[in-house]
Amino acid sequence: MKLKAASDLKQNGAVRVIFIEDKSIQELKCGIKNKNHGGIPVDALSYFNGDINEVALIPGRQNILLCGMGDASKLNPESIRNCGASVTAAAMDKKMNELAVVIPEIKNFTREQTLRYISEGMALANYRFDRYKTSDTKGEKPVEKIVFISSSKNAQSIIHRTEIITRNTFLCRDMINDTSDSINPVSFAESAAAISKKSGLKCTVLNREKIESKKMGLLLAVNRGSLIEPRVVKIEYRGDVENPKVIGVIGKGITFDSGGMNLKPSGSMETMRSDMSGAATVLCVMKSLAELKVKRNVTAVIPLTENMLSGNAYRPGDIYRSYKGLTVEIGNTDAEGRLILADAIAYMEKEVGPELIVDMATLTGACVVTFGETVAAYLSTDDKLASVIESASSDTGEKLWRLPFFEDYEDRMKSEIADLSNMSSEKNAGTIAGAVFLKKFVGKTPWLHLDIAGTAWYSKARGYRPKNATGYGLRLLLNMIENWK
Ligand code: BES
Ligand code: MG
Ligand code: ZN
């Protein structure tokens, strides 16, 4: 898909897109003309109310796609993005190749904001995962070119940013949607190295031997049941060389979560190729930082393994020694994410020494039970970090809610025979339990844990986020890094 900014309407062959509030439709129907809506034949509007996300095609010398915005004074950034998504869905459905979008003036928003939200919504919705469809079954194709007509003088740079964010969100979705047979720890690490090289990022891959010599015992324990080697990918971006401070980001990279000996039942395992969503998101954030030349220093650590079962798989009741030195009793082999993250966090703190650590993980089913698919959970040891992620969230529309680290929860991760257990002694508050386990592996570094179990993968499309991999968290983490001071 190509995105472009232009200042005039000379787009031959493109379908013109016009956003319109319901009030203006009434005026048009009464014969009151508004210069922005010139060219719309009033009689074509008889069934169109201008309700939010209502789309109509008006055929003519130049075809017009009309998109209602409802009561424009009630719009917010997310609802504007989703108006954009409605247009893209209609355009894909009607097999339109090229759109020329007239950016409307919306009260309470600057022209720049409106352009940003509409371009993001339209572009992020223009996605299909059809890698495995042979030609006759491919179905709808994404729109090829979208030109945004705006008088804003920053239009070029806004569209440039939307383009980078969209391309990387699509890469992230593709990696998550792709099969575990194709994206395994070894191939993920190879892709990460290739992407890093192309983007000018420094990438180091730790293979099994290196992971053994570093004594990452928890990652190795989870890997035991798998025929494929584990990997740890470290990616370094230095956008502010005079500044010694580094931000540390970690993504859970379980390329398939069968549950291990505590095997998942049918119905719970089918989508577990998405258990590397945190890893893919972190990789794509690093790529975005480099392409946007963000003035920050960031190091990513991505632990990668499958969680499989075999004669050599790790067992409930086993005890393993972590990179940090703490011993862990395995209460449940399906609580594997916290194990690989524990080693990654301790490694990050010791060998990178960042000023803060953010980890992103599809960690608990309990998170989906609590918040559903549209809201992520986070816990943090640092209120400043929490406030920066909150404002990033309101800017990007990637919703989240904070859960507490009350002392009441500390006891539940105790083990009788090891330093701690990976399984809570109580069934409830599962998302907090996972985070409480992780916290034992964090030293003094301010830390934030984001559980994206619900938001990374949708059971149905919603607005500009498609069914299956959503790419949730890429814009959020990017925005957070840009705004951290
Ligand atoms: N990857 C899963 C969590 C998950 C569940 C992600 C549903 C996305 C959708 C994780 O490894 C897991 O299996 N967690 C267990 C933990 C439990 C055994 C303590 C869970 O949530 O059931
Ligand atoms: Mg699991
Ligand atoms: Zn998992």
Short mmCIF file of C-alpha atoms and ligand atoms in Angstrom, two decimals:
data_model
loop_
_atom_site.label_atom_id
_atom_site.label_comp_id
_atom_site.label_asym_id
_atom_site.label_seq_id
_atom_site.Cartn_x
_atom_site.Cartn_y
_atom_site.Cartn_z
CA MET A 1 0.00 0.00 0.00
CA LYS A 2 1.18 3.49 -0.86
CA LEU A 3 0.25 6.50 1.25
CA LYS A 4 0.66 10.06 -0.02
CA ALA A 5 -0.15 13.57 1.08
CA ALA A 6 -1.36 16.13 -1.45
CA SER A 7 -2.78 19.63 -1.26
CA ASP A 8 -5.20 19.50 -4.18
CA LEU A 9 -7.86 17.24 -5.53
CA LYS A 10 -6.31 16.42 -8.91
CA GLN A 11 -6.41 12.66 -8.45
CA ASN A 12 -7.55 11.10 -11.69
CA GLY A 13 -9.07 7.69 -11.45
CA ALA A 14 -9.19 7.65 -7.68
CA VAL A 15 -12.43 7.29 -5.74
CA ARG A 16 -13.03 10.45 -3.75
CA VAL A 17 -13.66 9.95 -0.04
CA ILE A 18 -15.69 12.50 1.87
CA PHE A 19 -16.37 12.45 5.59
CA ILE A 20 -19.53 14.18 6.61
CA GLU A 21 -21.37 14.83 9.86
CA ASP A 22 -25.08 14.05 10.13
CA LYS A 23 -25.95 17.73 10.54
CA SER A 24 -24.45 18.54 7.13
CA ILE A 25 -26.48 15.79 5.51
CA GLN A 26 -29.67 17.44 6.74
CA GLU A 27 -28.47 20.76 5.33
CA LEU A 28 -27.59 19.17 1.99
CA LYS A 29 -30.97 17.51 1.78
CA CYS A 30 -32.60 20.90 2.39
CA GLY A 31 -30.59 22.32 -0.50
CA ILE A 32 -28.07 24.27 1.59
CA LYS A 33 -24.66 24.00 -0.14
CA ASN A 34 -21.35 23.80 1.64
CA LYS A 35 -18.18 24.28 -0.40
CA ASN A 36 -16.59 21.16 1.07
CA HIS A 37 -19.37 18.93 -0.20
CA GLY A 38 -19.61 20.24 -3.75
CA GLY A 39 -20.31 17.52 -6.24
CA ILE A 40 -22.62 15.39 -4.12
CA PRO A 41 -25.94 15.01 -5.92
CA VAL A 42 -28.61 15.63 -3.29
CA ASP A 43 -31.00 13.00 -4.68
CA ALA A 44 -28.34 10.32 -4.18
CA LEU A 45 -28.56 10.97 -0.44
CA SER A 46 -32.13 9.91 0.21
CA TYR A 47 -31.19 6.84 2.22
CA PHE A 48 -28.05 8.27 3.79
CA ASN A 49 -28.21 9.73 7.30
CA GLY A 50 -24.56 10.47 8.00
CA ASP A 51 -24.60 8.17 11.04
CA ILE A 52 -21.21 7.29 12.39
CA ASN A 53 -19.47 4.63 10.25
CA GLU A 54 -22.27 4.68 7.69
CA VAL A 55 -20.70 4.42 4.24
CA ALA A 56 -22.36 5.02 0.87
CA LEU A 57 -21.04 4.84 -2.66
CA ILE A 58 -22.25 7.58 -4.96
CA PRO A 59 -21.46 6.63 -8.54
CA GLY A 60 -20.74 9.38 -11.04
CA ARG A 61 -18.07 10.79 -13.32
CA GLN A 62 -15.91 10.54 -10.27
CA ASN A 63 -17.11 7.93 -7.80
CA ILE A 64 -17.56 9.19 -4.27
CA LEU A 65 -17.42 7.25 -1.02
CA LEU A 66 -19.32 9.08 1.66
CA CYS A 67 -18.62 8.25 5.27
CA GLY A 68 -20.83 9.49 8.06
CA MET A 69 -19.28 10.82 11.27
CA GLY A 70 -22.53 11.18 13.22
CA ASP A 71 -22.47 14.06 15.69
CA ALA A 72 -18.94 15.39 15.11
CA SER A 73 -18.81 17.04 18.54
CA LYS A 74 -18.89 13.55 20.09
CA LEU A 75 -15.88 12.20 18.15
CA ASN A 76 -12.68 11.11 19.85
CA PRO A 77 -9.37 9.91 18.33
CA GLU A 78 -10.45 6.26 18.33
CA SER A 79 -13.84 6.93 16.79
CA ILE A 80 -12.16 9.02 14.07
CA ARG A 81 -9.71 6.16 13.37
CA ASN A 82 -12.63 3.77 13.17
CA CYS A 83 -14.46 6.03 10.67
CA GLY A 84 -11.35 5.68 8.54
CA ALA A 85 -11.50 1.91 8.99
CA SER A 86 -15.15 1.82 7.79
CA VAL A 87 -14.10 3.53 4.57
CA THR A 88 -11.23 1.10 3.99
CA ALA A 89 -13.52 -1.88 4.61
CA ALA A 90 -16.02 -0.57 2.05
CA ALA A 91 -13.27 0.20 -0.45
CA MET A 92 -11.80 -3.30 -0.09
CA ASP A 93 -15.26 -4.81 -0.42
CA LYS A 94 -15.91 -2.82 -3.61
CA LYS A 95 -12.44 -3.60 -4.98
CA MET A 96 -11.30 0.01 -5.25
CA ASN A 97 -7.59 0.43 -5.94
CA GLU A 98 -7.08 4.09 -5.29
CA LEU A 99 -8.66 6.56 -2.89
CA ALA A 100 -8.35 10.35 -2.67
CA VAL A 101 -9.39 11.35 0.82
CA VAL A 102 -10.59 14.85 1.57
CA ILE A 103 -9.58 15.47 5.18
CA PRO A 104 -12.55 17.12 6.91
CA GLU A 105 -12.45 19.88 9.46
CA ILE A 106 -13.60 18.47 12.78
CA LYS A 107 -14.42 20.80 15.64
CA ASN A 108 -12.16 20.37 18.71
CA PHE A 109 -9.38 18.78 16.63
CA THR A 110 -6.54 20.42 14.76
CA ARG A 111 -6.14 19.64 11.07
CA GLU A 112 -2.98 17.75 11.97
CA GLN A 113 -4.77 15.57 14.49
CA THR A 114 -7.62 14.79 12.11
CA LEU A 115 -5.19 13.87 9.35
CA ARG A 116 -3.25 11.66 11.71
CA TYR A 117 -6.27 9.80 13.08
CA ILE A 118 -7.98 9.30 9.71
CA SER A 119 -4.77 8.17 8.00
CA GLU A 120 -3.97 5.76 10.83
CA GLY A 121 -7.46 4.27 10.87
CA MET A 122 -7.63 3.91 7.10
CA ALA A 123 -4.13 2.49 6.74
CA LEU A 124 -4.21 0.12 9.73
CA ALA A 125 -7.51 -1.35 8.49
CA ASN A 126 -6.07 -2.00 5.03
CA TYR A 127 -4.71 -5.41 5.97
CA ARG A 128 -5.17 -9.00 4.88
CA PHE A 129 -3.23 -12.10 5.85
CA ASP A 130 -3.42 -14.20 2.71
CA ARG A 131 0.08 -15.68 2.51
CA TYR A 132 -1.31 -19.20 2.49
CA LYS A 133 -4.21 -18.64 0.11
CA THR A 134 -3.61 -19.76 -3.46
CA SER A 135 -4.64 -17.25 -6.10
CA ASP A 136 -8.32 -18.16 -6.63
CA THR A 137 -9.18 -18.15 -2.94
CA LYS A 138 -7.38 -14.94 -1.97
CA GLY A 139 -10.57 -12.88 -1.79
CA GLU A 140 -10.49 -9.17 -0.92
CA LYS A 141 -7.30 -7.28 -1.68
CA PRO A 142 -6.05 -4.25 0.21
CA VAL A 143 -6.39 -0.83 -1.39
CA GLU A 144 -3.21 -0.01 -3.34
CA LYS A 145 -2.92 3.72 -2.92
CA ILE A 146 -4.43 6.30 -0.59
CA VAL A 147 -3.85 10.01 -1.15
CA PHE A 148 -4.75 12.34 1.72
CA ILE A 149 -5.75 15.81 0.64
CA SER A 150 -4.93 18.23 3.39
CA SER A 151 -3.94 21.85 3.67
CA SER A 152 -1.86 21.12 6.76
CA LYS A 153 1.77 22.07 6.24
CA ASN A 154 2.94 19.05 8.26
CA ALA A 155 0.94 16.67 6.08
CA GLN A 156 4.00 15.02 4.54
CA SER A 157 5.60 14.18 7.86
CA ILE A 158 2.33 12.99 9.40
CA ILE A 159 1.75 10.62 6.48
CA HIS A 160 5.38 9.52 6.57
CA ARG A 161 4.93 8.50 10.20
CA THR A 162 1.63 6.76 9.51
CA GLU A 163 3.34 4.86 6.72
CA ILE A 164 6.18 3.61 8.95
CA ILE A 165 3.85 2.71 11.80
CA THR A 166 1.49 0.88 9.44
CA ARG A 167 4.20 -1.05 7.63
CA ASN A 168 5.65 -2.20 10.95
CA THR A 169 2.27 -3.03 12.46
CA PHE A 170 1.59 -5.20 9.39
CA LEU A 171 4.95 -6.91 9.78
CA CYS A 172 4.10 -7.53 13.43
CA ARG A 173 0.64 -8.93 12.55
CA ASP A 174 2.14 -11.10 9.79
CA MET A 175 4.67 -12.61 12.19
CA ILE A 176 1.97 -13.36 14.76
CA ASN A 177 -0.54 -14.72 12.23
CA ASP A 178 2.08 -16.91 10.57
CA THR A 179 2.36 -20.53 11.65
CA SER A 180 4.56 -21.86 14.44
CA ASP A 181 6.08 -24.15 11.86
CA SER A 182 7.33 -21.13 9.95
CA ILE A 183 8.09 -18.76 12.85
CA ASN A 184 10.10 -20.75 15.37
CA PRO A 185 12.83 -19.50 17.75
CA VAL A 186 15.57 -20.05 15.18
CA SER A 187 13.76 -18.45 12.23
CA PHE A 188 12.50 -15.59 14.40
CA ALA A 189 16.07 -14.83 15.44
CA GLU A 190 17.22 -14.97 11.81
CA SER A 191 14.46 -12.56 10.76
CA ALA A 192 15.31 -10.26 13.67
CA ALA A 193 18.97 -10.21 12.59
CA ALA A 194 18.04 -9.51 8.96
CA ILE A 195 15.56 -6.77 9.90
CA SER A 196 18.10 -5.22 12.28
CA LYS A 197 20.80 -5.17 9.65
CA LYS A 198 18.52 -3.47 7.15
CA SER A 199 17.39 -0.87 9.69
CA GLY A 200 20.86 -0.12 11.05
CA LEU A 201 20.23 -1.75 14.43
CA LYS A 202 22.84 -3.78 16.28
CA CYS A 203 21.62 -7.34 16.81
CA THR A 204 23.21 -10.13 18.85
CA VAL A 205 21.75 -13.63 18.89
CA LEU A 206 22.52 -15.99 21.77
CA ASN A 207 22.31 -19.61 20.68
CA ARG A 208 21.78 -22.61 22.96
CA GLU A 209 25.46 -22.85 23.92
CA LYS A 210 25.61 -19.17 24.83
CA ILE A 211 22.35 -19.45 26.79
CA GLU A 212 23.79 -22.43 28.66
CA SER A 213 27.02 -20.61 29.47
CA LYS A 214 24.98 -17.65 30.76
CA LYS A 215 23.03 -20.13 32.93
CA MET A 216 19.54 -19.04 31.90
CA GLY A 217 18.13 -22.11 33.60
CA LEU A 218 14.45 -21.17 33.32
CA LEU A 219 14.52 -20.53 29.58
CA LEU A 220 16.41 -23.81 29.15
CA ALA A 221 13.85 -25.65 31.29
CA VAL A 222 10.95 -24.48 29.12
CA ASN A 223 12.93 -25.40 26.00
CA ARG A 224 13.57 -29.01 27.10
CA GLY A 225 10.50 -30.48 25.41
CA SER A 226 11.20 -28.83 22.07
CA LEU A 227 13.19 -30.15 19.11
CA ILE A 228 14.08 -26.57 18.20
CA GLU A 229 16.82 -24.66 20.01
CA PRO A 230 16.06 -21.61 22.14
CA ARG A 231 17.38 -18.17 21.26
CA VAL A 232 17.83 -14.86 23.01
CA VAL A 233 17.82 -11.90 20.64
CA LYS A 234 19.34 -8.63 21.82
CA ILE A 235 18.76 -5.55 19.69
CA GLU A 236 20.36 -2.19 20.39
CA TYR A 237 19.18 1.18 19.08
CA ARG A 238 21.20 4.29 19.89
CA GLY A 239 19.40 7.44 18.78
CA ASP A 240 20.95 9.69 21.44
CA VAL A 241 24.64 8.85 21.66
CA GLU A 242 25.53 11.68 24.07
CA ASN A 243 23.07 10.27 26.60
CA PRO A 244 24.30 7.26 28.61
CA LYS A 245 20.76 6.26 29.60
CA VAL A 246 19.10 3.26 27.96
CA ILE A 247 15.50 2.06 28.01
CA GLY A 248 15.09 -1.74 28.27
CA VAL A 249 12.23 -3.54 26.53
CA ILE A 250 11.41 -7.25 26.68
CA GLY A 251 8.90 -9.34 24.70
CA LYS A 252 7.65 -12.84 25.45
CA GLY A 253 8.69 -15.11 22.60
CA ILE A 254 6.92 -18.46 22.98
CA THR A 255 6.53 -19.43 19.33
CA PHE A 256 4.05 -22.14 20.31
CA ASP A 257 2.53 -22.80 23.73
CA SER A 258 1.17 -26.33 23.96
CA GLY A 259 1.16 -26.04 27.74
CA GLY A 260 3.85 -28.73 28.02
CA MET A 261 3.11 -31.65 30.38
CA ASN A 262 0.20 -29.59 31.71
CA LEU A 263 -1.14 -29.84 28.19
CA LYS A 264 -3.71 -27.31 27.07
CA PRO A 265 -7.10 -28.76 26.07
CA SER A 266 -8.56 -28.46 22.58
CA GLY A 267 -10.05 -25.04 22.21
CA SER A 268 -7.21 -23.40 24.14
CA MET A 269 -4.23 -24.44 22.03
CA GLU A 270 -5.27 -23.55 18.47
CA THR A 271 -4.22 -19.91 18.63
CA MET A 272 -1.07 -20.39 20.66
CA ARG A 273 1.18 -19.47 17.76
CA SER A 274 0.32 -15.97 18.95
CA ASP A 275 2.25 -16.49 22.19
CA MET A 276 5.18 -14.59 20.64
CA SER A 277 3.11 -11.41 20.20
CA GLY A 278 5.22 -9.55 22.77
CA ALA A 279 8.40 -10.58 20.94
CA ALA A 280 7.10 -9.53 17.51
CA THR A 281 5.83 -6.24 18.89
CA VAL A 282 9.13 -5.38 20.56
CA LEU A 283 11.05 -6.23 17.37
CA CYS A 284 8.76 -3.99 15.32
CA VAL A 285 9.05 -1.17 17.86
CA MET A 286 12.85 -1.31 17.49
CA LYS A 287 12.51 -1.15 13.71
CA SER A 288 10.15 1.82 14.02
CA LEU A 289 12.51 3.68 16.37
CA ALA A 290 15.30 3.36 13.81
CA GLU A 291 13.13 4.39 10.86
CA LEU A 292 11.68 7.36 12.73
CA LYS A 293 15.15 8.29 14.06
CA VAL A 294 13.77 8.69 17.58
CA LYS A 295 16.18 10.47 19.93
CA ARG A 296 16.35 7.76 22.59
CA ASN A 297 18.55 4.76 23.41
CA VAL A 298 16.72 1.45 23.63
CA THR A 299 17.86 -2.14 24.08
CA ALA A 300 15.50 -5.04 23.47
CA VAL A 301 15.91 -8.54 24.90
CA ILE A 302 13.69 -11.23 23.36
CA PRO A 303 13.72 -14.75 24.88
CA LEU A 304 12.49 -17.36 22.40
CA THR A 305 11.44 -20.98 22.74
CA GLU A 306 8.56 -23.32 22.10
CA ASN A 307 6.72 -24.82 25.06
CA MET A 308 6.34 -28.45 24.00
CA LEU A 309 6.12 -31.85 25.58
CA SER A 310 8.32 -34.88 24.95
CA GLY A 311 10.23 -37.51 26.90
CA ASN A 312 12.67 -34.79 27.81
CA ALA A 313 10.19 -32.05 28.66
CA TYR A 314 10.33 -30.25 32.01
CA ARG A 315 7.91 -31.63 34.57
CA PRO A 316 5.65 -30.32 37.31
CA GLY A 317 7.62 -30.70 40.53
CA ASP A 318 11.01 -30.07 38.91
CA ILE A 319 13.22 -27.32 40.29
CA TYR A 320 15.44 -25.11 38.15
CA ARG A 321 17.97 -22.42 38.92
CA SER A 322 17.32 -19.09 37.23
CA TYR A 323 19.87 -16.71 35.67
CA LYS A 324 19.44 -14.51 38.74
CA GLY A 325 20.25 -17.44 41.07
CA LEU A 326 16.79 -17.93 42.59
CA THR A 327 15.49 -21.51 42.37
CA VAL A 328 12.02 -22.12 40.98
CA GLU A 329 9.72 -25.08 41.54
CA ILE A 330 7.56 -25.85 38.52
CA GLY A 331 3.96 -25.93 39.73
CA ASN A 332 2.58 -25.88 36.21
CA THR A 333 4.44 -26.19 32.91
CA ASP A 334 1.83 -23.97 31.24
CA ALA A 335 3.02 -21.00 33.31
CA GLU A 336 6.08 -20.87 31.04
CA GLY A 337 5.95 -17.20 30.01
CA ARG A 338 6.93 -15.93 33.44
CA LEU A 339 9.89 -18.35 33.45
CA ILE A 340 11.48 -17.10 30.24
CA LEU A 341 10.69 -13.48 31.14
CA ALA A 342 12.28 -13.90 34.58
CA ASP A 343 15.59 -14.82 32.96
CA ALA A 344 15.26 -12.05 30.39
CA ILE A 345 14.52 -9.42 33.04
CA ALA A 346 17.44 -10.45 35.24
CA TYR A 347 19.75 -10.58 32.21
CA MET A 348 18.58 -7.14 31.09
CA GLU A 349 19.16 -5.64 34.51
CA LYS A 350 22.61 -7.20 34.94
CA GLU A 351 24.11 -6.94 31.45
CA VAL A 352 22.35 -3.89 30.01
CA GLY A 353 21.65 -1.86 33.14
CA PRO A 354 18.77 0.23 31.73
CA GLU A 355 17.08 3.12 33.56
CA LEU A 356 13.75 1.30 33.23
CA ILE A 357 12.37 -2.02 31.98
CA VAL A 358 9.08 -2.61 30.17
CA ASP A 359 8.02 -6.14 29.33
CA MET A 360 5.16 -7.08 27.04
CA ALA A 361 3.68 -10.57 27.20
CA THR A 362 0.66 -12.72 26.40
CA LEU A 363 1.00 -13.94 29.96
CA THR A 364 -2.32 -14.98 31.46
CA GLY A 365 -5.72 -16.23 30.40
CA ALA A 366 -6.97 -14.44 33.52
CA CYS A 367 -6.22 -11.13 31.81
CA VAL A 368 -8.73 -11.99 29.07
CA VAL A 369 -11.28 -12.98 31.71
CA THR A 370 -10.80 -9.68 33.55
CA PHE A 371 -10.57 -7.15 30.71
CA GLY A 372 -11.71 -8.93 27.56
CA GLU A 373 -9.99 -8.42 24.23
CA THR A 374 -9.92 -4.65 24.02
CA VAL A 375 -8.07 -3.69 27.21
CA ALA A 376 -4.62 -4.77 28.41
CA ALA A 377 -3.56 -5.06 32.05
CA TYR A 378 -0.41 -3.51 33.43
CA LEU A 379 1.37 -3.48 36.75
CA SER A 380 4.25 -1.23 37.66
CA THR A 381 6.65 -0.57 40.50
CA ASP A 382 6.93 3.04 39.37
CA ASP A 383 4.21 5.70 39.25
CA LYS A 384 6.05 7.88 36.75
CA LEU A 385 6.29 4.95 34.34
CA ALA A 386 2.60 4.31 34.91
CA SER A 387 1.66 7.88 34.08
CA VAL A 388 3.75 7.88 30.89
CA ILE A 389 2.09 4.70 29.66
CA GLU A 390 -1.35 6.09 30.57
CA SER A 391 -0.81 9.15 28.41
CA ALA A 392 0.67 7.04 25.61
CA SER A 393 -2.49 4.94 25.81
CA SER A 394 -4.85 7.89 25.50
CA ASP A 395 -2.87 9.11 22.52
CA THR A 396 -2.79 5.81 20.61
CA GLY A 397 -6.16 4.38 21.61
CA GLU A 398 -4.54 1.20 22.88
CA LYS A 399 -6.46 0.79 26.10
CA LEU A 400 -5.05 -0.48 29.36
CA TRP A 401 -5.82 -0.57 33.06
CA ARG A 402 -3.54 -0.79 36.07
CA LEU A 403 -3.65 -3.64 38.59
CA PRO A 404 -2.11 -3.38 42.07
CA PHE A 405 0.94 -4.90 43.75
CA PHE A 406 -0.57 -5.10 47.24
CA GLU A 407 1.49 -7.04 49.76
CA ASP A 408 -1.45 -9.43 50.16
CA TYR A 409 -0.43 -11.09 46.92
CA GLU A 410 3.21 -11.76 47.78
CA ASP A 411 2.70 -15.03 49.68
CA ARG A 412 1.04 -16.96 46.93
CA MET A 413 4.17 -17.64 44.88
CA LYS A 414 5.97 -19.42 47.74
CA SER A 415 7.36 -22.97 47.42
CA GLU A 416 8.07 -25.42 50.24
CA ILE A 417 11.27 -26.67 48.71
CA ALA A 418 12.54 -23.95 46.36
CA ASP A 419 12.85 -20.15 46.57
CA LEU A 420 9.54 -19.75 44.77
CA SER A 421 6.97 -21.51 42.61
CA ASN A 422 5.84 -20.48 39.15
CA MET A 423 2.28 -21.33 40.19
CA SER A 424 0.09 -19.41 42.55
CA SER A 425 -1.24 -21.27 45.62
CA GLU A 426 -4.57 -19.52 45.01
CA LYS A 427 -6.52 -19.78 41.79
CA ASN A 428 -7.80 -16.20 41.73
CA ALA A 429 -6.12 -12.97 40.59
CA GLY A 430 -4.05 -14.82 38.00
CA THR A 431 -2.74 -11.75 36.18
CA ILE A 432 -1.44 -10.23 39.40
CA ALA A 433 0.10 -13.58 40.40
CA GLY A 434 2.10 -13.72 37.17
CA ALA A 435 3.39 -10.20 37.74
CA VAL A 436 4.23 -10.92 41.39
CA PHE A 437 6.40 -13.81 40.20
CA LEU A 438 8.20 -11.56 37.71
CA LYS A 439 8.76 -8.87 40.33
CA LYS A 440 11.02 -11.25 42.29
CA PHE A 441 13.45 -11.04 39.37
CA VAL A 442 13.55 -7.26 39.18
CA GLY A 443 16.06 -5.39 41.33
CA LYS A 444 15.94 -1.62 41.78
CA THR A 445 15.15 -0.74 38.17
CA PRO A 446 11.74 0.89 37.65
CA TRP A 447 9.68 -1.74 35.86
CA LEU A 448 6.37 -2.09 34.07
CA HIS A 449 4.73 -5.33 32.99
CA LEU A 450 2.06 -5.28 30.28
CA ASP A 451 -0.17 -8.34 29.85
CA ILE A 452 -1.47 -8.40 26.26
CA ALA A 453 -3.10 -11.86 26.36
CA GLY A 454 -6.47 -10.41 25.33
CA THR A 455 -5.48 -7.50 23.12
CA ALA A 456 -2.86 -9.18 20.90
CA TRP A 457 -5.35 -11.52 19.23
CA TYR A 458 -8.99 -10.81 18.37
CA SER A 459 -11.68 -13.46 17.93
CA LYS A 460 -13.43 -10.95 15.62
CA ALA A 461 -12.53 -7.74 13.77
CA ARG A 462 -13.14 -4.45 15.59
CA GLY A 463 -12.72 -1.13 13.76
CA TYR A 464 -9.20 -0.80 12.37
CA ARG A 465 -8.02 -3.97 14.14
CA PRO A 466 -8.61 -7.15 12.15
CA LYS A 467 -9.57 -10.58 13.40
CA ASN A 468 -6.55 -12.54 14.76
CA ALA A 469 -3.27 -10.63 15.23
CA THR A 470 -3.93 -6.95 16.02
CA GLY A 471 -0.46 -5.49 16.44
CA TYR A 472 -1.62 -4.03 19.77
CA GLY A 473 1.13 -2.31 21.70
CA LEU A 474 3.44 -1.19 18.92
CA ARG A 475 2.20 2.40 18.83
CA LEU A 476 1.80 2.36 22.60
CA LEU A 477 5.39 1.36 23.36
CA LEU A 478 6.79 3.62 20.65
CA ASN A 479 4.85 6.58 22.03
CA MET A 480 5.92 5.74 25.56
CA ILE A 481 9.60 5.63 24.59
CA GLU A 482 9.31 8.94 22.69
CA ASN A 483 7.67 10.65 25.66
CA TRP A 484 9.83 9.26 28.45
CA LYS A 485 12.12 11.93 29.90
N1 BES B 1 0.14 -18.10 26.84
C1 BES B 1 -0.69 -18.40 27.96
C2 BES B 1 -1.65 -17.26 28.31
C3 BES B 1 -2.72 -16.94 27.29
C4 BES B 1 -3.99 -17.48 27.42
C5 BES B 1 -2.48 -16.05 26.26
C6 BES B 1 -4.99 -17.16 26.51
C7 BES B 1 -3.47 -15.74 25.36
C8 BES B 1 -4.72 -16.29 25.47
C9 BES B 1 0.17 -18.66 29.18
O1 BES B 1 1.41 -19.24 28.95
C10 BES B 1 -0.58 -19.61 30.07
O2 BES B 1 -0.76 -20.72 29.64
N2 BES B 1 -0.95 -19.17 31.25
C11 BES B 1 -1.65 -19.96 32.18
C12 BES B 1 -1.05 -19.73 33.54
C13 BES B 1 -1.54 -20.66 34.61
C14 BES B 1 -1.11 -22.08 34.33
C15 BES B 1 -0.99 -20.20 35.92
C16 BES B 1 -3.12 -19.56 32.15
O3 BES B 1 -3.41 -18.36 32.02
O4 BES B 1 -3.97 -20.44 32.23
MG MG B 2 1.30 -21.37 28.93
ZN ZN B 3 2.23 -18.89 27.11
#
